Amino acid sequence: MRKDVRILLVGEPKVGKTSLIMSLVSEEFPEVVPYRVEEITIPADVTPERVPTHIVDYSEAEQTDEQLFQEISKANVICIVYAVNNKTSIEKVTNHWIPLITENTDKDSRVPLILVGNKSDLVEHSSMETILPIMNQYSEIETCVECSAKNLKNISELFYYAQKAVLHPTGPLYCPEKKDMKPLCVKALIRIFKVSDLDNDGILNDNELNFFQRVCFNSPLEPQALEDVKNVVRKNLIDGVQHNGLTLKGFLFLHTLFIQRGRHETTWTVLRRFGYDDDLELNQDYLFPPLKIPPDCTTELNHNAYLFLQSVFDKHDKDRDCALSPDELRDLFDVFPYMPWGPDVNNTVCTNDQGWITYQGYLSQWTLTTYLDVQRCLEYLGYLGYSIIAEQESQTAGITATRAKKIDLQKKQTQRNVFRCNVFGDMSSGKSGFLQAFLGRNLVRQKMIKEEHRSYYAISTTYVYGQEKYLLLHEVFPDFDYLTDADMACDIVCLVYDVSNPYSFEYCAKVFKQYFMDSKTPCMMIAAKSDLPEVKQMYGCSPLEFCRRHKMPPPQSFTCNTAAEPNREIYTKLTTMAMYPHIIQEDLTSSTFWLRASVGATVFAVLGFAVYRLLLKTR
């Protein structure tokens, strides 16, 4: 909504423009009226809409045409004043003032007009019969007000309507010719309906209507008032109310009715509460609220955000199979202006046997977005209406900035839940297979992935000492000479080589020596394709000896060429090393250490599955 309103009064000489302004300010008719008064500013606290209002007078005797054109271009609303007892001043509205204003305003930003019939105290009849055809001819005319500066009739109403024309304009909402709401307005209200339909049954029940009323207008509807609203819809629309709830058609009908009855401020209040600006686009301040992330910190969703996202998933998982079919996913993202998740997402997170994103995969993708691009996450949460449904000031309430990594290292403990592992390796070393195996896909399933749908990320949960953590794997393109800061910024490095290729290990050794040998980032060597015959690596020393010299754990054998899902133990190890980078070499090679971590993971996974099954039953 605008921060101030600028009202310009124009019209023929002696129709009472200056008198109207002076009567408003002094609340009495002036005995002496100058040609023109200087610009007047009415403070926000004395205006109905609580917005500062600037009132500008125009005098043909004192101002040039150039000055008039400048004032027209600056005005937010223009009041064309005529005298109800002066036929010539009425005619000038259409043959002079409206064309003049049209010529001096931008065609793409229509300035609302108010017709003001002054001196109503001098006649007994109304001018509305003459004015109505003019109003029907020009859609930019918001309304007409007959008033009297002498007896103060409708003076405050005149300026209220002028304010309202700027703050709650009819133009973006309604087409008078078609007697219907404009497409952009309908599109915005459909999104608002879908966000407010908390159970996604296509009907706003009493609880949903009351919640909607409370978040938009700060007070629920009384039961009788709620019933009266539904009765109005029932009388005018056959399918506007179903199962005692308001349908989308009924919701749109109500807003059409509000606008037609001059109560478009009601519709604007709803639109602005859900983030829309005057052009019916989602406001940038709404989609991207300010969020400062200190250096060396990462971003994660907090508990309340996960609860909200869980409710969104439940709302759209119609068949209760704990996965989103393509239709369910499209329905979920129907409140977005575009489809945010492409086919690559299905190869970034866990899916079911049909290739549909599971509940765990859904939360994992949100976790990934928050970690990699928190601004994009804020935007997505905005489309879903997080701040409204969760009753928070903005989407930032759902984001946690983690403690700086250097403090974690000092304290030898972390509060983070998401850990990044950058995966390095030469071409065809098995990096992609390593990522997909984390999502439970063996080699047979991996071969079904189309190249254009390939993902360089994989994210899922692991369990360390009974704690659920997210491990984010990122495959780094094997260009040794051009590693970026992002390629090196991670919690753990994974160096993958192909045991059947004698030249594969050399790349891993070079990357480690060049970039990570002197860093505090823990590294692990992966001996991939371990189902194939192992050959001697053409390097100065064996991979095992290399790891021993550089105080790394021994190379971990890995293969995704399995009949069932590949073993996940290696991912638990990676997460553990990321969580405890201060652990000394002796601990890393200790079988007792890994046993404690993996047993905790197994116990928690079994417990988690039991809870999961229980949730399924309750759902």
Coordinates of C-alpha atoms in Angstrom, one line a residue:
M1 CA 0.0 0.0 0.0
R2 CA 1.2 3.5 -0.7
K3 CA 2.9 5.5 2.0
D4 CA 1.2 8.7 1.1
V5 CA -1.6 10.1 -1.2
R6 CA -1.3 13.2 -3.4
I7 CA -4.7 14.7 -4.4
L8 CA -5.0 17.3 -7.1
L9 CA -8.1 19.5 -7.6
V10 CA -8.7 20.8 -11.1
G11 CA -11.7 22.5 -12.8
E12 CA -13.0 25.7 -14.3
P13 CA -12.5 29.0 -12.4
K14 CA -14.9 29.8 -9.6
V15 CA -16.4 26.2 -9.3
G16 CA -15.1 26.2 -5.6
K17 CA -11.9 24.2 -5.7
T18 CA -10.1 26.4 -3.1
S19 CA -13.2 26.7 -1.0
L20 CA -13.5 23.0 -0.7
I21 CA -9.9 22.7 0.6
M22 CA -10.3 25.6 3.0
S23 CA -13.6 24.2 4.3
L24 CA -12.0 20.8 5.0
V25 CA -9.1 22.3 6.9
S26 CA -10.9 25.0 8.9
E27 CA -14.3 23.2 9.1
E28 CA -16.0 26.4 8.2
F29 CA -16.8 28.3 5.0
P30 CA -14.2 31.0 4.3
E31 CA -15.4 34.6 4.0
V32 CA -12.5 35.5 1.8
V33 CA -11.2 33.0 -0.8
P34 CA -7.9 33.5 -2.5
Y35 CA -7.2 32.4 -6.1
R36 CA -5.3 29.4 -4.8
V37 CA -4.1 27.9 -1.5
E38 CA -0.6 26.4 -1.1
E39 CA -0.2 22.6 -0.9
I40 CA -1.7 21.3 2.4
T41 CA -0.5 18.1 4.1
I42 CA -2.9 16.3 6.4
P43 CA -1.1 14.1 9.0
A44 CA -1.7 10.3 8.9
D45 CA -3.3 10.2 12.4
V46 CA -6.2 12.3 11.3
T47 CA -7.0 10.6 8.0
P48 CA -9.4 7.5 7.9
E49 CA -6.8 5.3 6.2
R50 CA -3.9 6.4 8.4
V51 CA -1.8 7.7 5.5
P52 CA -0.4 11.3 5.1
T53 CA -2.4 13.1 2.4
H54 CA -1.2 16.0 0.3
I55 CA -3.9 18.2 -1.2
V56 CA -2.9 20.4 -4.1
D57 CA -5.0 23.3 -5.5
Y58 CA -4.9 24.6 -9.1
S59 CA -5.6 28.1 -10.3
E60 CA -5.7 29.1 -14.0
A61 CA -5.0 32.7 -13.0
E62 CA -1.8 31.9 -11.0
Q63 CA -0.3 28.9 -12.8
T64 CA 0.9 28.1 -16.2
D65 CA -0.1 25.1 -18.3
E66 CA 3.4 23.7 -17.8
Q67 CA 2.9 23.8 -14.0
L68 CA -0.5 22.2 -14.4
F69 CA 1.0 19.3 -16.5
Q70 CA 3.7 18.8 -13.8
E71 CA 1.1 18.6 -11.1
I72 CA -1.0 16.1 -13.1
S73 CA 2.0 13.9 -13.6
K74 CA 2.7 13.9 -9.8
A75 CA -0.9 13.3 -8.6
N76 CA -2.1 9.9 -7.4
V77 CA -5.7 10.9 -7.8
I78 CA -7.4 13.9 -9.5
C79 CA -10.6 15.5 -8.5
I80 CA -12.4 17.3 -11.4
V81 CA -14.6 19.9 -9.7
Y82 CA -17.6 21.3 -11.4
A83 CA -20.5 23.5 -10.1
V84 CA -23.8 21.7 -10.2
N85 CA -25.5 25.0 -11.1
N86 CA -23.1 25.6 -14.0
K87 CA -23.8 23.6 -17.1
T88 CA -20.7 24.8 -18.9
S89 CA -18.4 23.5 -16.1
I90 CA -20.1 20.1 -16.4
E91 CA -19.5 20.0 -20.2
K92 CA -15.8 21.0 -19.6
V93 CA -15.4 17.7 -17.7
T94 CA -15.5 15.7 -20.9
N95 CA -14.5 18.1 -23.6
H96 CA -11.5 19.6 -21.7
W97 CA -10.4 18.1 -18.4
I98 CA -10.5 14.3 -19.0
P99 CA -8.7 14.6 -22.4
L100 CA -6.1 17.0 -20.9
I101 CA -5.4 14.5 -18.0
T102 CA -5.2 11.6 -20.4
E103 CA -2.6 13.4 -22.6
N104 CA -0.4 14.1 -19.6
T105 CA -0.5 10.8 -17.8
D106 CA 1.2 7.5 -18.6
K107 CA -1.1 5.1 -20.4
D108 CA 0.2 2.1 -18.4
S109 CA -0.5 3.8 -15.0
R110 CA -4.0 5.1 -15.1
V111 CA -4.7 7.9 -12.6
P112 CA -8.1 7.5 -10.9
L113 CA -10.5 10.4 -11.3
I114 CA -13.2 11.7 -8.9
L115 CA -16.0 13.9 -10.2
V116 CA -16.9 16.5 -7.6
G117 CA -20.2 18.4 -8.0
N118 CA -19.8 21.5 -5.7
K119 CA -22.4 24.1 -4.7
S120 CA -25.2 21.6 -4.1
D121 CA -26.7 24.1 -1.7
L122 CA -27.7 26.4 -4.6
V123 CA -29.9 23.8 -6.4
E124 CA -32.7 21.5 -5.4
H125 CA -32.0 18.9 -8.1
S126 CA -29.1 16.5 -8.4
S127 CA -26.6 16.5 -11.3
M128 CA -26.2 12.7 -11.2
E129 CA -28.6 12.2 -14.1
T130 CA -26.1 14.1 -16.3
I131 CA -23.0 12.6 -14.7
L132 CA -23.9 8.9 -14.8
P133 CA -23.4 8.6 -18.6
I134 CA -20.0 10.2 -18.2
M135 CA -19.0 7.7 -15.5
N136 CA -20.1 4.8 -17.7
Q137 CA -18.1 6.2 -20.6
Y138 CA -14.8 6.6 -18.7
S139 CA -13.6 3.6 -16.6
E140 CA -11.0 5.8 -14.9
I141 CA -13.7 7.6 -13.0
E142 CA -13.9 6.0 -9.6
T143 CA -17.0 7.8 -8.3
C144 CA -18.9 11.1 -8.2
V145 CA -19.6 13.1 -5.0
E146 CA -22.0 16.0 -4.7
C147 CA -21.0 18.4 -2.0
S148 CA -21.2 22.0 -0.7
A149 CA -18.2 23.9 0.6
K150 CA -20.6 26.5 2.1
N151 CA -22.6 24.2 4.4
L152 CA -19.7 21.6 4.7
K153 CA -21.9 18.8 3.1
N154 CA -19.9 15.7 2.1
I155 CA -16.5 17.6 2.3
S156 CA -14.7 14.9 4.4
E157 CA -16.4 12.2 2.3
L158 CA -15.0 13.7 -0.8
F159 CA -11.4 13.5 0.4
Y160 CA -12.0 10.0 1.9
Y161 CA -13.2 8.8 -1.5
A162 CA -10.1 10.4 -3.1
Q163 CA -7.9 8.6 -0.6
K164 CA -9.8 5.4 -1.2
A165 CA -9.4 5.7 -5.0
V166 CA -5.6 5.6 -4.5
L167 CA -5.3 3.1 -1.7
H168 CA -8.1 0.8 -2.8
P169 CA -8.4 1.4 -6.5
T170 CA -11.2 -0.3 -8.5
G171 CA -9.2 -0.4 -11.8
P172 CA -6.9 -3.4 -11.1
L173 CA -9.8 -5.4 -9.6
Y174 CA -12.9 -4.9 -11.8
C175 CA -13.9 -4.4 -15.4
P176 CA -17.1 -2.2 -15.5
E177 CA -17.9 -3.1 -19.1
K178 CA -17.9 -6.9 -18.4
K179 CA -19.3 -6.4 -14.8
D180 CA -16.7 -8.9 -13.6
M181 CA -13.4 -9.1 -11.8
K182 CA -10.3 -8.9 -14.0
P183 CA -8.2 -12.0 -14.7
L184 CA -5.2 -11.0 -12.4
C185 CA -7.6 -10.3 -9.5
V186 CA -9.3 -13.7 -10.0
K187 CA -5.9 -15.5 -10.2
A188 CA -4.8 -13.9 -7.0
L189 CA -8.0 -14.8 -5.2
I190 CA -7.8 -18.4 -6.4
R191 CA -4.3 -18.6 -4.8
I192 CA -5.6 -17.1 -1.6
F193 CA -8.5 -19.6 -1.5
K194 CA -6.2 -22.6 -2.0
V195 CA -3.8 -21.4 0.7
S196 CA -6.7 -20.9 3.0
D197 CA -8.2 -24.3 2.2
L198 CA -6.2 -26.0 4.9
D199 CA -7.5 -29.5 4.2
N200 CA -7.6 -29.1 0.4
D201 CA -11.1 -30.3 0.0
G202 CA -12.2 -27.4 -2.3
I203 CA -14.4 -25.9 0.4
L204 CA -13.8 -23.3 3.2
N205 CA -15.5 -24.7 6.2
D206 CA -16.4 -22.6 9.3
N207 CA -13.0 -23.1 11.0
E208 CA -11.2 -22.2 7.8
L209 CA -13.4 -19.1 7.2
N210 CA -12.9 -18.0 10.8
F211 CA -9.2 -18.4 10.5
F212 CA -9.2 -16.5 7.2
Q213 CA -11.3 -13.7 8.8
R214 CA -9.0 -13.5 11.8
V215 CA -5.7 -13.3 9.8
C216 CA -7.2 -10.7 7.4
F217 CA -9.3 -8.6 9.7
N218 CA -8.1 -9.4 13.2
S219 CA -11.4 -10.8 14.4
P220 CA -13.5 -13.9 13.7
L221 CA -17.0 -13.8 12.4
E222 CA -19.9 -14.3 14.8
P223 CA -21.8 -17.6 14.0
Q224 CA -24.9 -15.7 12.7
A225 CA -22.7 -13.3 10.6
L226 CA -21.0 -16.4 9.1
E227 CA -24.4 -18.0 8.3
D228 CA -25.6 -14.7 6.8
V229 CA -22.7 -14.6 4.4
K230 CA -23.3 -18.1 3.2
N231 CA -27.1 -17.3 2.8
V232 CA -26.2 -14.4 0.5
V233 CA -24.1 -16.8 -1.6
R234 CA -26.8 -19.5 -1.6
K235 CA -29.4 -17.0 -2.9
N236 CA -27.3 -15.9 -5.8
L237 CA -25.2 -19.0 -6.8
I238 CA -26.3 -22.6 -7.0
D239 CA -23.0 -24.2 -6.2
G240 CA -21.5 -21.4 -4.1
V241 CA -22.0 -23.3 -0.9
Q242 CA -21.5 -27.0 -0.5
H243 CA -21.5 -29.2 2.6
N244 CA -22.1 -25.9 4.6
G245 CA -18.8 -24.5 3.3
L246 CA -17.9 -21.8 0.8
T247 CA -16.7 -23.1 -2.6
L248 CA -14.2 -21.3 -4.8
K249 CA -17.1 -20.0 -6.9
G250 CA -18.8 -18.7 -3.8
F251 CA -15.5 -17.1 -2.6
L252 CA -15.1 -15.3 -5.9
F253 CA -18.7 -14.3 -6.0
L254 CA -18.4 -12.6 -2.6
H255 CA -15.5 -10.5 -3.7
T256 CA -17.3 -9.5 -6.9
L257 CA -20.2 -8.4 -4.7
F258 CA -17.9 -6.4 -2.4
I259 CA -16.5 -4.5 -5.4
Q260 CA -19.8 -3.9 -7.0
R261 CA -21.2 -2.5 -3.8
G262 CA -18.2 -0.1 -3.4
R263 CA -16.5 -2.1 -0.7
H264 CA -13.4 -2.9 -2.6
E265 CA -11.3 -2.0 0.4
T266 CA -12.4 -5.4 1.8
T267 CA -10.9 -7.2 -1.2
W268 CA -7.7 -5.1 -1.1
T269 CA -7.3 -5.9 2.6
V270 CA -7.4 -9.6 1.8
L271 CA -5.0 -9.2 -1.2
R272 CA -2.5 -7.2 0.7
R273 CA -2.5 -9.5 3.7
F274 CA -1.6 -12.3 1.3
G275 CA 1.3 -10.3 -0.1
Y276 CA -0.1 -8.6 -3.2
D277 CA 0.9 -5.1 -4.4
D278 CA -1.2 -2.5 -6.3
D279 CA -0.5 -4.3 -9.6
L280 CA -1.7 -7.6 -8.1
E281 CA 1.8 -9.0 -8.2
L282 CA 3.3 -10.6 -5.1
N283 CA 5.3 -7.9 -3.3
Q284 CA 9.1 -8.3 -3.4
D285 CA 9.2 -7.3 0.3
Y286 CA 6.7 -10.2 1.0
L287 CA 8.6 -12.8 -1.0
F288 CA 12.1 -11.7 0.0
P289 CA 12.0 -10.4 3.6
P290 CA 15.4 -9.2 4.9
L291 CA 17.6 -11.9 6.3
K292 CA 21.2 -11.5 7.3
I293 CA 23.4 -14.6 7.4
P294 CA 26.8 -14.0 9.1
P295 CA 29.9 -15.3 7.4
D296 CA 30.8 -19.0 8.0
C297 CA 27.2 -19.8 8.9
T298 CA 24.7 -22.0 7.0
T299 CA 20.9 -21.9 6.8
E300 CA 18.4 -24.5 7.9
L301 CA 14.7 -24.8 8.4
N302 CA 13.6 -24.8 12.0
H303 CA 11.0 -27.1 13.7
N304 CA 8.0 -24.8 13.0
A305 CA 8.9 -24.6 9.3
Y306 CA 9.1 -28.4 9.1
L307 CA 5.7 -28.7 10.8
F308 CA 4.3 -26.3 8.3
L309 CA 5.8 -28.2 5.3
Q310 CA 4.5 -31.4 6.8
S311 CA 1.0 -30.0 6.9
V312 CA 1.3 -28.9 3.2
F313 CA 2.4 -32.4 2.3
D314 CA -0.4 -34.0 4.2
K315 CA -2.9 -31.6 2.6
H316 CA -1.9 -32.7 -0.9
D317 CA -1.2 -36.4 -0.3
K318 CA -4.7 -37.4 -1.2
D319 CA -4.2 -41.1 -1.4
R320 CA -2.2 -41.2 1.9
D321 CA 0.6 -43.3 0.4
C322 CA 3.3 -40.9 1.8
A323 CA 4.4 -39.9 -1.7
L324 CA 3.4 -37.2 -4.1
S325 CA 2.2 -38.4 -7.5
P326 CA 2.8 -36.0 -10.4
D327 CA -0.8 -34.8 -10.1
E328 CA -0.5 -34.2 -6.4
L329 CA 2.8 -32.4 -6.9
R330 CA 1.2 -30.1 -9.5
D331 CA -1.7 -29.4 -7.2
L332 CA 0.7 -28.5 -4.4
F333 CA 2.6 -26.1 -6.6
D334 CA -0.5 -24.6 -8.2
V335 CA -0.1 -21.6 -5.9
F336 CA 3.3 -20.8 -7.5
P337 CA 3.6 -18.7 -10.7
Y338 CA 5.8 -21.5 -12.1
M339 CA 6.7 -25.1 -11.4
P340 CA 9.7 -24.9 -9.1
W341 CA 10.8 -28.5 -9.1
G342 CA 12.0 -30.1 -12.4
P343 CA 12.7 -33.8 -13.2
D344 CA 16.1 -33.5 -11.7
V345 CA 14.6 -33.3 -8.2
N346 CA 13.4 -36.9 -8.5
N347 CA 17.1 -37.8 -8.9
T348 CA 18.2 -35.6 -6.0
V349 CA 16.0 -37.1 -3.2
C350 CA 14.4 -40.4 -2.3
T351 CA 11.4 -41.6 -4.4
N352 CA 9.2 -44.7 -4.2
D353 CA 9.2 -47.6 -6.7
Q354 CA 7.0 -45.5 -9.1
G355 CA 9.6 -42.6 -9.0
W356 CA 7.3 -40.4 -6.9
I357 CA 8.9 -38.1 -4.3
T358 CA 8.4 -39.6 -0.8
Y359 CA 7.6 -37.6 2.3
Q360 CA 11.3 -37.9 3.3
G361 CA 12.4 -36.9 -0.2
Y362 CA 10.0 -33.9 0.0
L363 CA 11.5 -32.6 3.2
S364 CA 15.0 -33.3 2.0
Q365 CA 14.5 -31.1 -1.1
W366 CA 13.2 -28.3 1.1
T367 CA 16.3 -28.7 3.3
L368 CA 18.5 -28.6 0.2
T369 CA 16.9 -25.4 -1.1
T370 CA 17.3 -23.8 2.3
Y371 CA 20.9 -24.7 2.6
L372 CA 22.0 -23.8 -1.0
D373 CA 19.7 -20.8 -1.7
V374 CA 17.9 -19.4 1.3
Q375 CA 16.4 -16.5 -0.7
R376 CA 14.7 -19.0 -3.0
C377 CA 13.4 -20.9 0.0
L378 CA 11.9 -17.6 1.4
E379 CA 10.2 -17.1 -2.0
Y380 CA 8.8 -20.6 -2.1
L381 CA 7.5 -20.3 1.5
G382 CA 5.9 -17.0 0.5
Y383 CA 4.0 -18.6 -2.3
L384 CA 2.7 -21.3 0.1
G385 CA 1.6 -18.6 2.6
Y386 CA 3.9 -19.6 5.4
S387 CA 3.8 -16.3 7.3
I388 CA 0.0 -16.2 7.1
I389 CA -0.8 -19.8 8.0
A390 CA 1.9 -20.0 10.7
E391 CA 0.9 -16.5 11.9
Q392 CA 4.5 -15.2 11.7
E393 CA 5.8 -11.8 10.7
S394 CA 7.6 -13.2 7.7
Q395 CA 9.1 -16.4 6.2
T396 CA 12.4 -15.6 8.1
A397 CA 10.7 -17.0 11.2
G398 CA 11.1 -20.4 9.7
I399 CA 14.8 -20.1 9.1
T400 CA 17.7 -20.7 11.5
A401 CA 21.2 -19.4 10.8
T402 CA 23.6 -21.9 12.3
R403 CA 26.6 -21.1 14.6
A404 CA 29.8 -20.2 12.8
K405 CA 31.8 -23.3 11.9
K406 CA 34.9 -22.1 13.6
I407 CA 33.0 -21.9 16.9
D408 CA 31.9 -25.5 16.4
L409 CA 35.5 -26.5 15.9
Q410 CA 36.5 -24.6 19.1
K411 CA 33.8 -26.1 21.2
K412 CA 34.2 -29.6 19.5
Q413 CA 30.5 -29.9 19.0
T414 CA 27.9 -28.7 16.6
Q415 CA 24.2 -27.7 16.6
R416 CA 23.8 -28.1 12.9
N417 CA 21.5 -30.6 11.2
V418 CA 22.7 -30.4 7.6
F419 CA 26.2 -31.4 6.5
R420 CA 27.7 -30.9 3.1
C421 CA 30.0 -33.4 1.5
N422 CA 31.7 -32.4 -1.8
V423 CA 32.5 -35.5 -3.9
F424 CA 35.6 -35.3 -6.1
G425 CA 36.8 -37.8 -8.6
D426 CA 38.0 -38.2 -12.2
M427 CA 35.7 -38.9 -15.1
S428 CA 33.9 -42.2 -14.8
S429 CA 35.2 -42.8 -11.3
G430 CA 31.8 -43.6 -9.9
K431 CA 30.8 -40.2 -8.4
S432 CA 27.3 -40.2 -9.8
G433 CA 26.7 -43.8 -8.7
F434 CA 27.9 -42.9 -5.2
L435 CA 25.3 -40.1 -5.1
Q436 CA 22.5 -42.2 -6.4
A437 CA 23.3 -45.1 -4.1
F438 CA 22.7 -42.8 -1.1
L439 CA 19.1 -42.5 -2.3
G440 CA 18.8 -46.3 -2.3
R441 CA 19.3 -46.9 -6.1
N442 CA 21.5 -49.7 -7.3
L443 CA 23.2 -49.8 -10.7
V444 CA 20.1 -51.2 -12.5
R445 CA 17.9 -48.3 -11.3
Q446 CA 20.6 -45.8 -12.0
K447 CA 20.8 -46.8 -15.7
M448 CA 17.2 -45.8 -16.1
I449 CA 18.0 -42.1 -15.3
K450 CA 18.0 -39.9 -18.4
E451 CA 21.1 -37.8 -18.9
E452 CA 19.0 -34.6 -19.1
H453 CA 17.4 -35.4 -15.7
R454 CA 20.7 -36.0 -14.0
S455 CA 21.4 -34.2 -10.7
Y456 CA 24.7 -33.2 -9.2
Y457 CA 23.2 -33.2 -5.7
A458 CA 21.8 -36.0 -3.5
I459 CA 20.3 -35.4 0.0
S460 CA 18.8 -37.7 2.5
T461 CA 18.9 -38.5 6.2
T462 CA 21.4 -40.5 8.2
Y463 CA 21.6 -41.3 11.9
V464 CA 24.6 -40.7 14.1
Y465 CA 24.4 -41.7 17.7
G466 CA 20.6 -41.8 17.4
Q467 CA 20.4 -38.2 16.0
E468 CA 18.8 -37.7 12.6
K469 CA 21.0 -35.5 10.3
Y470 CA 20.8 -34.5 6.7
L471 CA 23.8 -35.4 4.5
L472 CA 24.1 -33.3 1.3
L473 CA 26.3 -34.8 -1.4
H474 CA 27.5 -32.6 -4.2
E475 CA 29.3 -34.0 -7.2
V476 CA 32.1 -31.6 -8.2
F477 CA 32.9 -31.3 -11.9
P478 CA 36.4 -32.8 -12.4
D479 CA 38.2 -29.7 -13.6
F480 CA 41.4 -29.6 -11.5
D481 CA 42.5 -26.1 -12.5
Y482 CA 39.3 -24.3 -11.8
L483 CA 37.9 -25.3 -8.4
T484 CA 35.8 -22.5 -7.0
D485 CA 35.4 -21.5 -3.3
A486 CA 32.0 -23.3 -3.4
D487 CA 33.7 -26.5 -4.5
M488 CA 36.0 -26.3 -1.5
A489 CA 33.4 -25.0 1.1
C490 CA 32.1 -28.1 2.8
D491 CA 32.1 -30.1 6.0
I492 CA 33.8 -33.2 4.6
V493 CA 35.5 -34.1 1.3
C494 CA 34.9 -37.4 -0.4
L495 CA 37.6 -38.5 -2.9
V496 CA 36.3 -41.3 -5.3
Y497 CA 38.5 -43.4 -7.5
D498 CA 37.7 -46.5 -9.6
V499 CA 39.6 -49.6 -8.3
S500 CA 39.5 -51.1 -11.8
N501 CA 41.2 -48.0 -13.5
P502 CA 44.9 -47.7 -12.8
Y503 CA 44.9 -44.0 -13.5
S504 CA 41.9 -43.0 -11.4
F505 CA 43.5 -42.5 -8.0
E506 CA 46.0 -40.0 -9.3
Y507 CA 43.3 -37.3 -9.7
C508 CA 42.2 -37.8 -6.0
A509 CA 45.7 -37.5 -4.8
K510 CA 46.3 -34.3 -6.7
V511 CA 43.1 -32.7 -5.5
F512 CA 43.9 -33.6 -1.9
K513 CA 47.4 -32.2 -2.0
Q514 CA 46.5 -29.1 -3.9
Y515 CA 43.4 -28.0 -1.9
F516 CA 42.8 -30.0 1.3
M517 CA 46.1 -31.3 2.7
D518 CA 46.5 -28.2 4.9
S519 CA 42.8 -27.5 5.6
K520 CA 40.9 -28.6 8.6
T521 CA 38.2 -30.2 6.5
P522 CA 38.2 -34.0 7.0
C523 CA 38.6 -36.2 4.0
M524 CA 37.7 -39.8 3.1
M525 CA 38.9 -41.9 0.2
I526 CA 36.3 -44.1 -1.5
A527 CA 37.4 -47.2 -3.5
A528 CA 34.5 -47.3 -5.9
K529 CA 33.4 -50.2 -8.1
S530 CA 34.7 -52.7 -5.6
D531 CA 32.8 -55.4 -7.3
L532 CA 35.3 -55.3 -10.2
P533 CA 38.8 -56.7 -10.1
E534 CA 41.1 -54.3 -8.4
V535 CA 44.3 -53.2 -10.3
K536 CA 47.4 -51.4 -9.1
Q537 CA 47.1 -47.7 -9.2
M538 CA 49.8 -45.9 -11.2
Y539 CA 50.9 -43.5 -8.5
G540 CA 53.9 -43.2 -6.3
C541 CA 52.2 -45.1 -3.5
S542 CA 49.1 -47.2 -2.9
P543 CA 45.8 -45.6 -1.9
L544 CA 46.2 -47.3 1.6
E545 CA 49.7 -45.9 2.1
F546 CA 48.6 -42.5 0.9
C547 CA 45.8 -42.4 3.5
R548 CA 48.2 -43.6 6.2
R549 CA 50.8 -40.9 5.4
H550 CA 48.1 -38.1 5.5
K551 CA 46.3 -39.4 8.6
M552 CA 43.1 -40.3 6.7
P553 CA 40.9 -43.3 7.3
P554 CA 41.8 -46.2 5.0
P555 CA 40.0 -46.3 1.6
Q556 CA 36.4 -47.4 2.0
S557 CA 35.3 -50.1 -0.5
F558 CA 32.0 -49.3 -2.2
T559 CA 29.9 -50.6 -5.0
C560 CA 26.4 -49.8 -6.2
N561 CA 26.3 -53.0 -8.4
T562 CA 24.1 -54.9 -5.9
A563 CA 20.9 -56.8 -6.2
A564 CA 19.2 -54.9 -3.4
E565 CA 19.7 -51.3 -2.2
P566 CA 23.4 -50.4 -1.8
N567 CA 24.9 -50.4 1.8
R568 CA 24.4 -47.1 3.5
E569 CA 27.1 -47.6 6.2
I570 CA 29.6 -45.4 4.3
Y571 CA 27.2 -42.4 4.5
T572 CA 26.9 -42.7 8.3
K573 CA 30.7 -42.6 8.5
L574 CA 30.8 -39.5 6.3
T575 CA 28.1 -37.7 8.4
T576 CA 30.0 -38.7 11.6
M577 CA 33.2 -37.3 10.4
A578 CA 31.4 -34.1 9.3
M579 CA 29.9 -33.8 12.7
Y580 CA 33.1 -34.4 14.6
P581 CA 35.9 -33.0 12.4
H582 CA 38.2 -32.7 15.5
I583 CA 38.3 -36.5 16.0
I584 CA 42.0 -37.7 15.8
Q585 CA 43.2 -40.3 13.3
E586 CA 43.3 -43.1 15.9
D587 CA 39.6 -42.6 16.7
L588 CA 38.7 -42.7 13.0
T589 CA 40.4 -46.0 12.5
S590 CA 39.0 -47.5 15.6
S591 CA 36.3 -50.1 15.0
T592 CA 34.7 -49.3 18.4
F593 CA 34.1 -45.7 17.3
W594 CA 32.3 -46.7 14.1
L595 CA 30.3 -49.4 15.9
R596 CA 28.9 -46.9 18.3
A597 CA 27.9 -44.6 15.5
S598 CA 26.3 -47.3 13.3
V599 CA 24.5 -49.1 16.2
G600 CA 23.0 -45.8 17.1
A601 CA 21.9 -45.3 13.5
T602 CA 20.4 -48.8 13.3
V603 CA 18.4 -48.5 16.5
F604 CA 17.1 -45.1 15.6
A605 CA 16.2 -46.2 12.1
V606 CA 14.2 -49.1 13.4
L607 CA 12.5 -46.9 15.9
G608 CA 11.9 -44.3 13.2
F609 CA 10.3 -46.9 11.0
A610 CA 8.0 -48.0 13.8
V611 CA 6.9 -44.4 14.4
Y612 CA 6.5 -43.9 10.7
R613 CA 4.1 -46.9 10.5
L614 CA 2.2 -45.6 13.5
L615 CA 1.8 -42.2 11.7
L616 CA 0.5 -44.0 8.6
K617 CA -2.2 -45.7 10.7
T618 CA -3.3 -42.4 12.3
R619 CA -3.3 -40.6 9.0

